[in-house]
XYZ file of C-alpha atoms in Angstrom:
137
model
C 40.193 -40.347 -14.606
C 40.714 -37.311 -12.762
C 38.458 -35.053 -14.351
C 39.644 -31.796 -13.326
C 43.584 -31.769 -14.217
C 42.710 -33.335 -17.650
C 40.001 -30.363 -18.816
C 41.364 -28.309 -21.365
C 40.228 -24.301 -21.752
C 41.240 -21.083 -23.124
C 41.119 -18.291 -21.654
C 39.841 -14.955 -23.505
C 39.134 -12.192 -21.124
C 36.657 -9.926 -23.948
C 34.354 -12.690 -24.136
C 31.691 -12.816 -21.827
C 31.038 -15.211 -18.854
C 31.347 -18.801 -20.216
C 32.457 -18.019 -23.310
C 35.414 -16.430 -21.896
C 36.913 -20.579 -21.545
C 34.853 -21.666 -24.064
C 34.045 -20.734 -27.733
C 30.160 -18.792 -28.000
C 28.695 -22.276 -29.629
C 30.431 -24.131 -27.217
C 29.523 -22.383 -24.515
C 25.181 -22.585 -25.253
C 25.678 -26.286 -25.774
C 27.154 -27.423 -21.968
C 24.072 -24.606 -20.434
C 22.134 -26.842 -22.866
C 23.444 -29.771 -21.063
C 23.993 -28.863 -17.779
C 20.728 -27.739 -17.236
C 18.905 -31.292 -18.948
C 21.774 -33.069 -17.851
C 22.718 -36.573 -19.479
C 21.409 -36.072 -22.623
C 21.826 -36.237 -26.481
C 22.775 -34.313 -29.421
C 19.516 -34.675 -31.023
C 18.102 -33.228 -27.826
C 20.459 -30.307 -27.964
C 20.598 -29.440 -31.384
C 15.955 -29.497 -30.742
C 17.283 -26.881 -28.360
C 19.263 -24.845 -29.902
C 17.005 -24.320 -32.871
C 14.860 -22.854 -31.070
C 17.289 -19.672 -30.955
C 19.034 -20.336 -34.348
C 19.352 -22.142 -37.060
C 22.218 -24.206 -36.880
C 23.341 -27.744 -38.090
C 22.186 -30.903 -36.645
C 26.581 -31.996 -37.806
C 27.623 -28.911 -36.425
C 25.991 -29.426 -32.655
C 27.011 -33.286 -33.073
C 30.770 -32.221 -33.842
C 31.286 -29.746 -31.095
C 29.857 -31.937 -28.690
C 32.493 -34.582 -29.978
C 35.416 -31.829 -29.266
C 34.159 -30.512 -26.005
C 34.088 -34.706 -24.958
C 37.975 -34.909 -26.773
C 38.940 -31.241 -24.216
C 37.139 -33.714 -21.394
C 34.638 -31.321 -20.539
C 31.555 -33.644 -21.616
C 31.373 -38.094 -20.727
C 30.287 -39.474 -23.779
C 28.516 -42.697 -23.243
C 29.521 -44.845 -26.435
C 26.871 -47.926 -25.041
C 23.984 -47.170 -26.929
C 22.244 -46.533 -30.249
C 23.262 -43.012 -29.842
C 25.647 -41.344 -27.809
C 24.571 -39.914 -24.336
C 26.970 -36.991 -23.163
C 26.672 -35.182 -19.440
C 29.194 -32.454 -17.820
C 32.397 -33.770 -16.540
C 31.828 -31.397 -13.916
C 29.324 -29.646 -12.225
C 28.212 -25.388 -13.355
C 30.010 -24.546 -10.189
C 32.596 -27.425 -10.370
C 33.942 -26.028 -13.968
C 34.141 -21.921 -13.186
C 35.580 -22.960 -10.286
C 38.601 -24.878 -12.071
C 38.425 -22.468 -14.333
C 39.134 -19.532 -12.053
C 41.812 -21.155 -9.752
C 43.254 -22.288 -13.346
C 43.770 -19.146 -14.594
C 45.208 -17.283 -10.616
C 47.321 -20.087 -10.232
C 48.779 -19.859 -14.412
C 49.418 -15.677 -13.621
C 50.903 -16.751 -10.213
C 53.281 -18.688 -11.490
C 53.965 -16.264 -14.813
C 54.411 -13.100 -13.478
C 54.576 -14.179 -9.023
C 54.850 -10.714 -7.421
C 53.053 -8.275 -10.605
C 50.199 -10.398 -9.868
C 50.175 -10.544 -6.515
C 50.243 -6.121 -6.468
C 48.237 -5.883 -9.317
C 45.512 -8.592 -7.867
C 45.809 -6.258 -4.183
C 44.670 -3.245 -6.357
C 41.469 -4.631 -7.791
C 40.603 -5.540 -4.037
C 40.467 -2.040 -3.080
C 37.685 -2.255 -5.971
C 34.936 -4.646 -4.356
C 31.977 -4.582 -2.337
C 32.576 -4.416 1.093
C 30.807 -8.250 1.854
C 32.870 -9.303 -0.705
C 35.601 -7.557 1.442
C 34.501 -8.979 4.711
C 34.410 -12.748 3.051
C 37.654 -12.477 2.029
C 38.745 -10.687 4.806
C 37.316 -14.491 7.314
C 38.521 -16.225 4.651
C 42.495 -14.833 5.193
C 42.079 -14.804 8.907
C 41.543 -18.578 8.518
């Protein structure tokens, strides 16, 4: 499977960080899985229970849905399913940003480019230098 072409996400610009593309609980679960590596529902549930009251079945259902969206891999070979991230966190973030930029370019074309150029006027000098170096290669 080419995970990057099969991952499903939505974009909500008013949410914070990974919750922009994942639901709040999905985001919390992914943070735990990215931190732990291959893990079980029980281990994720235990970690989340330290912060809030949450049912085991809620965690199990959410992790199963993340697997159906191809965000988590699900290994069914042992008695407990073992879940692992389909992509490292940094790769997931790059995948999402690239997908959003491509969708904006496709849907809005020149309007997106004009807005992007306006936004770039407000970036830090360091970021501007990195962008200039990348564009001029």
